[in-house]
Every structure is written in structure tokens, then in C-alpha cells.
mmCIF file of C-alpha atoms in Angstrom:
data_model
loop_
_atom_site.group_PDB
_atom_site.id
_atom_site.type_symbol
_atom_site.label_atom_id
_atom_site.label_comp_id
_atom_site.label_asym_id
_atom_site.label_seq_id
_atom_site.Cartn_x
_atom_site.Cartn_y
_atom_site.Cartn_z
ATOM 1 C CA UNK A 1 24.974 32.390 -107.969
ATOM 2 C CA UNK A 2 22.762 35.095 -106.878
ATOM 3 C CA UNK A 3 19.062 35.456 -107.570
ATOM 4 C CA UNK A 4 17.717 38.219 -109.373
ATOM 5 C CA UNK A 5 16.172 40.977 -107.490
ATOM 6 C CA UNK A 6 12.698 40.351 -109.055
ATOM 7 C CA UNK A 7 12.617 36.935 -107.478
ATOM 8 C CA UNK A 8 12.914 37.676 -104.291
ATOM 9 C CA UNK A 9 9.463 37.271 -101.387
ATOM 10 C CA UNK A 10 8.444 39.984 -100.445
ATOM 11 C CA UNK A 11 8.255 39.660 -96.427
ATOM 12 C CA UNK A 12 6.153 42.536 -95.533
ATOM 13 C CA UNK A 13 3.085 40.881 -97.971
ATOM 14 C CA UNK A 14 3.027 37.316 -96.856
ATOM 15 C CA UNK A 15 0.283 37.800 -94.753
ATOM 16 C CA UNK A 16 -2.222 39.057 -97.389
ATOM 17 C CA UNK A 17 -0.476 36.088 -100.072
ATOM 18 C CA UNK A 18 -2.352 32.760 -100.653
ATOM 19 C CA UNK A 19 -0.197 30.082 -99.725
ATOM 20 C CA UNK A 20 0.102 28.277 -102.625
ATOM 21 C CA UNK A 21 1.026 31.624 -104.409
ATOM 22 C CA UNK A 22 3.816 32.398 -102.312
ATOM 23 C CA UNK A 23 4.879 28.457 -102.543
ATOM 24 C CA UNK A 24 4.856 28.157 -105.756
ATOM 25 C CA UNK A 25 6.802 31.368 -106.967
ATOM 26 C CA UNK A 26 9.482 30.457 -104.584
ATOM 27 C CA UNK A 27 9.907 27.076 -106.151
ATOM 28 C CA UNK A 28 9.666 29.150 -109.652
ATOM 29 C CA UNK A 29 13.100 30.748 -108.296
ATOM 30 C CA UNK A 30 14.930 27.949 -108.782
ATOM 31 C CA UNK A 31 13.365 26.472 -111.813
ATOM 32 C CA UNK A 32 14.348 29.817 -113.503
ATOM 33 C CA UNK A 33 17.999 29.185 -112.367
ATOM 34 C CA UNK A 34 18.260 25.831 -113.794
ATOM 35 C CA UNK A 35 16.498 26.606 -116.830
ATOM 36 C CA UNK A 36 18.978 29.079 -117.432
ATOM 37 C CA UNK A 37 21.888 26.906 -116.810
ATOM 38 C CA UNK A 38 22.357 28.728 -113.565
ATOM 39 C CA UNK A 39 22.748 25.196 -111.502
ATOM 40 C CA UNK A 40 22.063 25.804 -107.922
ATOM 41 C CA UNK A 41 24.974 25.470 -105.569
ATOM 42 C CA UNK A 42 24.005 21.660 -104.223
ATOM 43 C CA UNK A 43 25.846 20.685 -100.832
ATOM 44 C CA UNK A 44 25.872 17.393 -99.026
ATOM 45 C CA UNK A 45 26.624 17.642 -94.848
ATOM 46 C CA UNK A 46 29.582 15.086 -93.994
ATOM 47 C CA UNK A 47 27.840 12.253 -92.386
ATOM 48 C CA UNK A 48 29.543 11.943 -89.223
ATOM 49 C CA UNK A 49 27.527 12.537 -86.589
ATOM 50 C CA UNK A 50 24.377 11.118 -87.504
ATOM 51 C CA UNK A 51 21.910 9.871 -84.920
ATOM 52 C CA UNK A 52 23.930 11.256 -82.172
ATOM 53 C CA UNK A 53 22.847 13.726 -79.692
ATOM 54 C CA UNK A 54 23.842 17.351 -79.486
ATOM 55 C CA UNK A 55 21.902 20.065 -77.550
ATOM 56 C CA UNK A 56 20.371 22.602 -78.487
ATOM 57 C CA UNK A 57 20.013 20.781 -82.208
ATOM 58 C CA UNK A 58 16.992 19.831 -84.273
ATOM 59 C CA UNK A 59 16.878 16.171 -84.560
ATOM 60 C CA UNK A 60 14.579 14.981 -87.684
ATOM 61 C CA UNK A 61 13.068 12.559 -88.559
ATOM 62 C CA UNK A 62 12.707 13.477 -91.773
ATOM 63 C CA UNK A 63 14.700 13.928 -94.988
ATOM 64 C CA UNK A 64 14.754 17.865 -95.483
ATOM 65 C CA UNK A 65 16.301 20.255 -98.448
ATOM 66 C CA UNK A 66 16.710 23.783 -97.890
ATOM 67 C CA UNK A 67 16.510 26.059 -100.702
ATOM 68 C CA UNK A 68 17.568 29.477 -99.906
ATOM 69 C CA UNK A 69 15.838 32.204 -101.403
ATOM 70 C CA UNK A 70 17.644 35.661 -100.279
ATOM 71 C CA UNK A 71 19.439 36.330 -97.169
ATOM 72 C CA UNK A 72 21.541 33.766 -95.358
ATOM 73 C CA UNK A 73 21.399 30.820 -93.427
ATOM 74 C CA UNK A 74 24.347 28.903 -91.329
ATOM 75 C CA UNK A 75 23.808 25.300 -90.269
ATOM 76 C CA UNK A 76 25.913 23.862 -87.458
ATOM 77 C CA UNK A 77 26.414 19.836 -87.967
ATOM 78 C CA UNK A 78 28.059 17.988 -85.733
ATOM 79 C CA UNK A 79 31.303 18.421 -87.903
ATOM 80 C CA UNK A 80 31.199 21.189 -89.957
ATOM 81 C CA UNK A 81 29.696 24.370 -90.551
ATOM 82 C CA UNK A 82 27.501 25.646 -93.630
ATOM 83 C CA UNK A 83 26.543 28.936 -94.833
ATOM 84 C CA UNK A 84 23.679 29.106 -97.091
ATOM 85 C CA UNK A 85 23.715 32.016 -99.858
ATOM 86 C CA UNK A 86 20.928 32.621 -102.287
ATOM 87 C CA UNK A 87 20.443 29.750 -104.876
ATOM 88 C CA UNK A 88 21.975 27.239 -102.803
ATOM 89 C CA UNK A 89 20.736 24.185 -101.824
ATOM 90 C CA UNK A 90 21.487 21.896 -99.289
ATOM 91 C CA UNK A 91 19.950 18.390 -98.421
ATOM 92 C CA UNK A 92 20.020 16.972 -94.466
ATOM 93 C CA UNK A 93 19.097 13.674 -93.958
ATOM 94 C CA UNK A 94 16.932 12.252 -91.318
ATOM 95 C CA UNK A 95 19.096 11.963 -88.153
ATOM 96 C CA UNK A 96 21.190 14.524 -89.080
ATOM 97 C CA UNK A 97 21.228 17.038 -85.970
ATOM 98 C CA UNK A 98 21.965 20.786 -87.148
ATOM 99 C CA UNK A 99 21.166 24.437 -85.507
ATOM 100 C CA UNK A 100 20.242 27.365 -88.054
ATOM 101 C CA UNK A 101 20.540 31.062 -87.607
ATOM 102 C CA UNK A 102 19.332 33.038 -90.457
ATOM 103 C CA UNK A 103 21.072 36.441 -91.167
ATOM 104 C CA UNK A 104 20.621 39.033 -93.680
ATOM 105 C CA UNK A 105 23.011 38.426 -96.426
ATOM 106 C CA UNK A 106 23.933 41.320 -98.561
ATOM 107 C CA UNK A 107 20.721 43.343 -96.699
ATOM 108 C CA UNK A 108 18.677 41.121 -97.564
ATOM 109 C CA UNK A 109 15.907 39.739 -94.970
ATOM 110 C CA UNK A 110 15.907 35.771 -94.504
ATOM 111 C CA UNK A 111 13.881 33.582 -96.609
ATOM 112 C CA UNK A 112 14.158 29.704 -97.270
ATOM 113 C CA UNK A 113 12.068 26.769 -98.717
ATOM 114 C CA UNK A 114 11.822 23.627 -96.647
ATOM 115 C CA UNK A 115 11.301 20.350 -98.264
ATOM 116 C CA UNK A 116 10.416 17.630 -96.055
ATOM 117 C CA UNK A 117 10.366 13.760 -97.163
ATOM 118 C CA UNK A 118 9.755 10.662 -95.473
ATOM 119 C CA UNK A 119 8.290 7.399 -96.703
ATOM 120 C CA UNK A 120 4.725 8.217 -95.762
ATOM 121 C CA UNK A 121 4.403 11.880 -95.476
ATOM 122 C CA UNK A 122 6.125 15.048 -97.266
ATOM 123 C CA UNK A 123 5.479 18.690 -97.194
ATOM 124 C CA UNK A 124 7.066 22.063 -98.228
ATOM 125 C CA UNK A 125 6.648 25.233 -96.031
ATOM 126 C CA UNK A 126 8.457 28.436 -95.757
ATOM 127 C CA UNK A 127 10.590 30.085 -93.373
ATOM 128 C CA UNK A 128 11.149 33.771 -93.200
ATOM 129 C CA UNK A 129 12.938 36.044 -90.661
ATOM 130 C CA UNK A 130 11.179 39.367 -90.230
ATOM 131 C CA UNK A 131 13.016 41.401 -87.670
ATOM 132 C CA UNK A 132 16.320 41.377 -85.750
ATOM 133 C CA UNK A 133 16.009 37.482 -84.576
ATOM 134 C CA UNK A 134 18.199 35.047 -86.203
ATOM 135 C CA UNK A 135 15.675 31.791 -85.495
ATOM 136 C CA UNK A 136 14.076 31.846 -88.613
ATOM 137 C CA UNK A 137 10.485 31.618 -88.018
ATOM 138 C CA UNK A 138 7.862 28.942 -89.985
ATOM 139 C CA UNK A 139 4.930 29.959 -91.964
ATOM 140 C CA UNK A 140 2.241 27.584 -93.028
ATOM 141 C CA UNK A 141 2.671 24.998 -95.874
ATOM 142 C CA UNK A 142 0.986 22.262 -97.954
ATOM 143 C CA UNK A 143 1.118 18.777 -97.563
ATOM 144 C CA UNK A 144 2.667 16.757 -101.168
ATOM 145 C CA UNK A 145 1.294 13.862 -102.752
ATOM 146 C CA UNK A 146 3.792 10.789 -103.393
ATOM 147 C CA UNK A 147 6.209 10.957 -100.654
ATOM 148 C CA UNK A 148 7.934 8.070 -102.071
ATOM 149 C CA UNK A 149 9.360 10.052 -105.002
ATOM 150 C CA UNK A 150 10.214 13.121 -102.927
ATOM 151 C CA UNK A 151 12.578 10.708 -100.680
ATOM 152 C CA UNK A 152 13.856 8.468 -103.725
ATOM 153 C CA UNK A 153 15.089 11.673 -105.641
ATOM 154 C CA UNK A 154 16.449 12.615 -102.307
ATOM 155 C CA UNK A 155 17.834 9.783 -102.322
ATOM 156 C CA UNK A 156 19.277 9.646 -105.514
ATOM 157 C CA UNK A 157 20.704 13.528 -105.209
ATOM 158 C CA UNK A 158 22.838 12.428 -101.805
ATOM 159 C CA UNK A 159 24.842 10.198 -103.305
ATOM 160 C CA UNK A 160 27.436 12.342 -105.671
ATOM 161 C CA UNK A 161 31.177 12.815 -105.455
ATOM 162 C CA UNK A 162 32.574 15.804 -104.311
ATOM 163 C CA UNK A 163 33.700 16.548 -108.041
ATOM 164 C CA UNK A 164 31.521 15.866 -110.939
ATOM 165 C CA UNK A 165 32.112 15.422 -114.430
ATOM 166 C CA UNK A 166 30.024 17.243 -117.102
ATOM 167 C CA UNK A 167 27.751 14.583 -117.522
ATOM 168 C CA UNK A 168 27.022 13.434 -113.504
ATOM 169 C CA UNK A 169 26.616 17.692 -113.289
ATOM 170 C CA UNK A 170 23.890 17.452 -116.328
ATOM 171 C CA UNK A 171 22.443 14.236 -114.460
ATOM 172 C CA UNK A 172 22.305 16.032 -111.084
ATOM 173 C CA UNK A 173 20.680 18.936 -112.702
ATOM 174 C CA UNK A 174 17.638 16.972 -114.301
ATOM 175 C CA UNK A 175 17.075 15.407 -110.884
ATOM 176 C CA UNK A 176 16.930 18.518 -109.373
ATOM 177 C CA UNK A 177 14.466 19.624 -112.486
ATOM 178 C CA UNK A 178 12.544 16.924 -112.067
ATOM 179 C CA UNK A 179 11.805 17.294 -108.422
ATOM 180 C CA UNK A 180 11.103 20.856 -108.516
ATOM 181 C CA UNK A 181 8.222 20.239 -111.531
ATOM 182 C CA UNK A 182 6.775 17.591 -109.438
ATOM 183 C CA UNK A 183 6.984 20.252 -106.412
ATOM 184 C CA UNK A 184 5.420 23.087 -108.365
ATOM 185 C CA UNK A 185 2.641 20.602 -109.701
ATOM 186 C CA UNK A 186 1.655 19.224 -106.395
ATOM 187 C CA UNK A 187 1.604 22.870 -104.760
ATOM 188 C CA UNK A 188 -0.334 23.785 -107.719
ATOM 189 C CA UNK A 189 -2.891 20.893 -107.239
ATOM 190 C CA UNK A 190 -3.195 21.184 -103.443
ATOM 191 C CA UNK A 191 -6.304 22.134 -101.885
ATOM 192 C CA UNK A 192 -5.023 24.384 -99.482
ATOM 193 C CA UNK A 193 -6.449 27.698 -100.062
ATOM 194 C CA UNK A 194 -5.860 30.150 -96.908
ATOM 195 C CA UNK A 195 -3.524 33.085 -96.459
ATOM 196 C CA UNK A 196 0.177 32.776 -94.803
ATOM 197 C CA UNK A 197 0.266 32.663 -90.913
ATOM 198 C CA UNK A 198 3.293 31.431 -88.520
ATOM 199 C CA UNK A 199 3.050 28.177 -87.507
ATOM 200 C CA UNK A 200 2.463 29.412 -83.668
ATOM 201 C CA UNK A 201 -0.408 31.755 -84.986
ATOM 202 C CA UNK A 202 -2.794 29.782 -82.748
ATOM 203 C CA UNK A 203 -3.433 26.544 -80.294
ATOM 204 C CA UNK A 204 -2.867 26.521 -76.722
ATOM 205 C CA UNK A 205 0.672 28.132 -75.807
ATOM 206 C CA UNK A 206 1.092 25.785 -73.145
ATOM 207 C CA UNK A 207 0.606 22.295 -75.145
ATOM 208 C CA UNK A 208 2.457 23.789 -78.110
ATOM 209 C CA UNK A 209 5.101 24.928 -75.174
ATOM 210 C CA UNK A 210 5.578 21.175 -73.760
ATOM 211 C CA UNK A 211 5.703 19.746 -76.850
ATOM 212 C CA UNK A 212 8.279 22.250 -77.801
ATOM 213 C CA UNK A 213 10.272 20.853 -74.345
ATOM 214 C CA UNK A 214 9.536 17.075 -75.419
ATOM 215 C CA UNK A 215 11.407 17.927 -78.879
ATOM 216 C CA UNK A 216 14.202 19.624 -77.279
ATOM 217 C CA UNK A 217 14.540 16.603 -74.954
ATOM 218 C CA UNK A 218 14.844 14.268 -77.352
ATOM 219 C CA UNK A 219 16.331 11.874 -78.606
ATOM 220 C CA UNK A 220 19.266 12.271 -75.255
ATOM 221 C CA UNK A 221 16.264 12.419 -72.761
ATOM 222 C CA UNK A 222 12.139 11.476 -73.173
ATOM 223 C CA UNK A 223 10.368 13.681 -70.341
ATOM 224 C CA UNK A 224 7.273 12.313 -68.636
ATOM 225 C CA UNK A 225 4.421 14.154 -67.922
ATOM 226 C CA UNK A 226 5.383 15.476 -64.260
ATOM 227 C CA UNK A 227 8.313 16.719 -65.081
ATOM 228 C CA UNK A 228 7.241 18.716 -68.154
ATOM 229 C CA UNK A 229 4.213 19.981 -65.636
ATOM 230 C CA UNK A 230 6.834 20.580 -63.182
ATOM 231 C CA UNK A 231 8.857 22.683 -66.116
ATOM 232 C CA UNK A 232 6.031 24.754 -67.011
ATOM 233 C CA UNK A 233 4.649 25.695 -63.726
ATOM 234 C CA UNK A 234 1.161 23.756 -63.946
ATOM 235 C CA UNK A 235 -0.332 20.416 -62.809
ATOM 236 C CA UNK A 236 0.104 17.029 -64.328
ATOM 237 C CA UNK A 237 -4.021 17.043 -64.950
ATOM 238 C CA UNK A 238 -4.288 20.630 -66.998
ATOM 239 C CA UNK A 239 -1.116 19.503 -68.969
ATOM 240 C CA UNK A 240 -2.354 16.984 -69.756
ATOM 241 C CA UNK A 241 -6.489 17.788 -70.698
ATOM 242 C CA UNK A 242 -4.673 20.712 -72.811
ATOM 243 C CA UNK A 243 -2.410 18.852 -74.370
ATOM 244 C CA UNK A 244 -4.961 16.098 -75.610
ATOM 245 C CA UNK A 245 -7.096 18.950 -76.459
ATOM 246 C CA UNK A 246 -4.565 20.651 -78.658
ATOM 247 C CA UNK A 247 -2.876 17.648 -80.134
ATOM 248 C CA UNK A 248 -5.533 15.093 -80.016
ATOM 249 C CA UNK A 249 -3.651 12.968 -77.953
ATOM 250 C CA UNK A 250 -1.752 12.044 -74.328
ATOM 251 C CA UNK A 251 1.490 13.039 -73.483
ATOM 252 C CA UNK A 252 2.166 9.591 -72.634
ATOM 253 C CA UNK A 253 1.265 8.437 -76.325
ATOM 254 C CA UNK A 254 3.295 11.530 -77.862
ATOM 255 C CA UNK A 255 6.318 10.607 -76.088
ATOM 256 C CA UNK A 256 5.948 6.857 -76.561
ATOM 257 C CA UNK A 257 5.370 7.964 -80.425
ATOM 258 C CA UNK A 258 8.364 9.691 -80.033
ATOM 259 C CA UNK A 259 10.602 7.314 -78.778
ATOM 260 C CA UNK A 260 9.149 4.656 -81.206
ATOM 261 C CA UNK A 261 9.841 7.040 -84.518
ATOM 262 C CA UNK A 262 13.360 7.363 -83.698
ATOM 263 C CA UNK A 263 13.601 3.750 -83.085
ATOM 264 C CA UNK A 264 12.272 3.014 -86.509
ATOM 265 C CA UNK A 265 14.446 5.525 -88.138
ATOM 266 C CA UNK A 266 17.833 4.020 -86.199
ATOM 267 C CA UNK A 267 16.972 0.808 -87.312
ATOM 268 C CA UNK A 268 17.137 1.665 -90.817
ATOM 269 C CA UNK A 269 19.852 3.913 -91.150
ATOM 270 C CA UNK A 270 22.533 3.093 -87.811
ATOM 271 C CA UNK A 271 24.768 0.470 -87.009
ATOM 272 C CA UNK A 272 23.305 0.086 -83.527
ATOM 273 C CA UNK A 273 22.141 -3.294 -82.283
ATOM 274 C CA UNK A 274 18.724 -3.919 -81.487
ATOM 275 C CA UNK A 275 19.321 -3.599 -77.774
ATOM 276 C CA UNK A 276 21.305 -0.426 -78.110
ATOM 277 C CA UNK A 277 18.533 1.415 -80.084
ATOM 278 C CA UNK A 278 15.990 0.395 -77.151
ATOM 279 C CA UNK A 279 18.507 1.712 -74.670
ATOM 280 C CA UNK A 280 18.781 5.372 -76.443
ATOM 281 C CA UNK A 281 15.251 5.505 -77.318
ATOM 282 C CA UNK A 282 14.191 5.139 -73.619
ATOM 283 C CA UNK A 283 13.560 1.434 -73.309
ATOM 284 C CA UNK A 284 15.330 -0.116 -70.229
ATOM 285 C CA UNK A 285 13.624 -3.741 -71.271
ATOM 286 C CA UNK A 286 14.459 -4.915 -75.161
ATOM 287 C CA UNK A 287 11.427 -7.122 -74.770
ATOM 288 C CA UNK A 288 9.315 -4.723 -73.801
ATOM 289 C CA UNK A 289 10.701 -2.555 -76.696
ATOM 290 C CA UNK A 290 9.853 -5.188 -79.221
ATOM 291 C CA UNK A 291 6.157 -5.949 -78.222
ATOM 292 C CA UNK A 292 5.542 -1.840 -78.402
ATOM 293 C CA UNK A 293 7.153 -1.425 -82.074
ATOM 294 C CA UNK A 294 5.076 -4.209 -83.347
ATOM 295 C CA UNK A 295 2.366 -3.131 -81.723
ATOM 296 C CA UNK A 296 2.973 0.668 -83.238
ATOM 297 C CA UNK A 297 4.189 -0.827 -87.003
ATOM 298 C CA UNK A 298 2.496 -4.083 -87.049
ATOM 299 C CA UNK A 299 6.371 -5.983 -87.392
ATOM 300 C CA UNK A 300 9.387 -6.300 -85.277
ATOM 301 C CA UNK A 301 11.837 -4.469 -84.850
ATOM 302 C CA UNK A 302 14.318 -7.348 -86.148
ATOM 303 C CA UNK A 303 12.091 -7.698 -89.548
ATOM 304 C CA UNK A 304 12.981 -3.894 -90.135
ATOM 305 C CA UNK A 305 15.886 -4.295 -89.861
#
């Protein structure tokens, strides 16, 4: 399906838009399509390849769904390739590793709406590409009420056959209904009130750059403080007052945060052994590992699992 012309965001305005404006028309696009019996093209990455490690990939933690809005998107996975057209749809879940480069499809400039659940947080932002890159770049967003429902209907949407009959496509389409009303009413009701500005817009450049390196890092390798200094050209000390300054906390405690959130997230949703998921989230001593998730989620990791 293809989106008509009218619907499209206008890139060169977003600047001067209120965000909830901008959010909410976007989710509008879609609504429109199903309304019309237009169902959105809704695709489901094979899940090989989950929790594994692959450079250069983003790693989340949390469940995402990408609606694309005009232009194009591919999405390397660890097994397959995707290319997003206008109207589709596709849903990652947490762990998934992928890579996106947007492109202008049919001479059309990139623009997509993220959806991000988890159980405790979710939040929908916008990504646009404005010039010749193809790293789509992130605008502001709004955080969503009931996170819960975002990730159950999620949930509920990832689990289809590869061929549906009429009535599983007429099910799948009143999920999809139902999540974008809830989407457009909590964008309507948030309290955000500011115009559009990239996410990098402000902050310190050199916390938001060693975080950036931390990310990249992980989950394959958790960098400590001297060698991210040593990375960026600065001392341990002024990494690490900026970086407190600009995140509100220590290196130290971001990594260890880091290494704890995929440990969380492999316990629910891998295979892995206990010991295993300490060993690739950083931990060389399982007992160690367990006294620092309790500590962190007030249980062990065992009772997560």
C-alpha cells in the first residue's frame, strides 16, 4: 500500500511543529489506512539470532514497531533482510540486533514512527532523514502511559502465522486499531508541549559521545571508564565529572546498569543458564552476579527466571 500524498510530514517544518502535533498526525496515517480497509503491511523478523552479538547493530532492550511513513527503510537481522515501504509495519523484539539505513523511496525523504515498549516504560518518537545520510536521525518524543498494554498487544501481534485466514487478518487488524487509538490518546493527553529538536540538539558532546561508545560496546564488550577516556582523548576524572553531570550518574553505575538490563532481559527470553548469562553480561563470578541483580531488582536472578 502506499500512503496518500496528503499524509505525508513535511520535513522542512518539523522544527516550527509542536510535538504532539507532528506525533499524532503521523499515527493518524495509519489509522486512516485501516479505517479504510487499507491493512498495513505487518512483518515479523525470523527469530534466529536473538540475543547474540553482531557489530555494528543496535541491541534493545526494548520491544520496538516501526511504522513507516514515506521513504524507505532496510533492516539487517541477523538472518534476513527487510525493506520497509510506506504503510508497512514491522515489530522487533527486545534482543533482536538489526542495522537501519533509511533511503528515499520513490523521492521521497525518510520518515518513520518508533514505538518503544517494555514492562515499565514506553515511548513513541520520530525519525526523519533530512539530507544525503542514510542513518536516520531521532527527533524528540513523548513518554506513554500503561506500558503494560503497549508490550501485551505487542505481544499478542508477534505471534501470527505466516498466512492468515480472513478472520485471524480481521483479528490482527483490530489489534493493530486498538493500539494505535490508545497511541493517539496518550500523545493527545501528554504534557509535553515544546517544538521538535534532534535528540543530540544539546548536552555535553563528550558524555553523550561515551555513552554512544558504551552502547556500541555492548552487549559483546562493557568498557570501563579508562578505556572510554583513553577512546576519546580525555582523562578518566573529566569523563567522568561530565558524564555524571550530563546523565546524572557514574560511568561505573551506567555500565553496571547496563550489564544488569541485559541480564534481566536474557533471563526472560534465552535459553542460557544462569552462569552463562553472567559470563556474557560481564560477570566473571556468578555469585557476585547474583548479589548485584538482587541488589538492582530486589530478587534473584533464579526467581526471574
Amino acid at each position: 500500500m502506499m500512503f496518500e500524498a496528503d499524509s505525508a510530514v513535511d520535513l522542512t517544518e518539523l522544527g516550527a511543529l509542536d510535538i504532539k502535533t507532528v506525533l499524532a498526525e503521523a499515527v493518524e496515517c495509519f489509522l486512516k489506512a485501516l479505517n479504510e480497509s487499507a491493512a498495513p503491511r505487518l512483518i515479523l523478523p525470523m527469530p534466529e539470532g536473538r540475543w547474540e552479538y553482531h557489530y555494528g547493530s543496535v541491541h534493545p532492550f526494548l520491544t520496538e514497531m516501526f511504522f513507516q511513513l514515506q521513504g524507505g527503510c532496510g533492516f539487517a537481522l541477523p538472518t534476513q533482510n527487510i525493506e520497509l515501504h510506506p504503510g508497512d509495519i514491522l515489530l522487533i523484539p527486545n534482543g533482536m540486533p538489526h542495522r537501519e539505513l533509511s533511503n528515499n523511496f520513490r523521492g521521497r525523504p525518510f520518515a518513520n514512527l518508533v514505538l518503544s515498549a517494555g514492562e515499565s516504560v514506553a515511548a513513541v518518537h520520530l525519525g526523519v532523514s533530512r539530507g544525503h545520510s542514510r542513518k536516520p536521525e531521532i527527533f524528540d518524543g513523548v513518554k506513554l502511559g500503561d506500558p503494560g498494554f503497549y508490550l501485551a498487544l505487542a505481544g499478542a501481534l508477534s505471534h501470527w502465522p505466516a498466512h492468515l485466514s480472513r478472520t485471524e487478518n480481521e483479528i490482527r487488524s483490530l489489534l493493530l486499531r486498538t493500539l494505535l487509538l490508545k497511541l493517539r490518546q496518550d500523545v493527545e493527553a501528554a504534557t509535553e508541549r515544546r517544538s521538535f529538536q534532534p535528540v543530540t540538539a544539546s548536552g555535553s558532546p563528550l558524555a553523550r559521545r561515551a555513552r554512544q561508545l558504551i552502547d556500541a560496546a555492548a552487549p559483546e564488550h562493557f568498557p570501563g571508564l579508562p578505556e572510554i577516556a583513553a577512546r576519546l582523548g580525555c582523562s578518566p576524572n573529566h569523563l567522568s565529572m561530565v558524564f555524571h553531570r550530563e546523565h546524572g550518574e557514574t560511568v561505573k553505575n551506567y555500565v553496571t546498569g547496563l550489564k544488569l538490563r541485559y541480564a534481566h532481559r536474557m533471563l526472560e527470553d534465552s535459553d542460557f543458564n544462569i552462569s552463562e548469562i553472567a559470563a556474557r553480561c560481564g560477570f566473571a563470578d556468578p555469585g557476585y552476579f547474583a548479589r548485584v541483580f538482587r541488589k538492582r531488582f530486589g530478587r534473584s536472578p533464579s526467581a526471574v527466571r
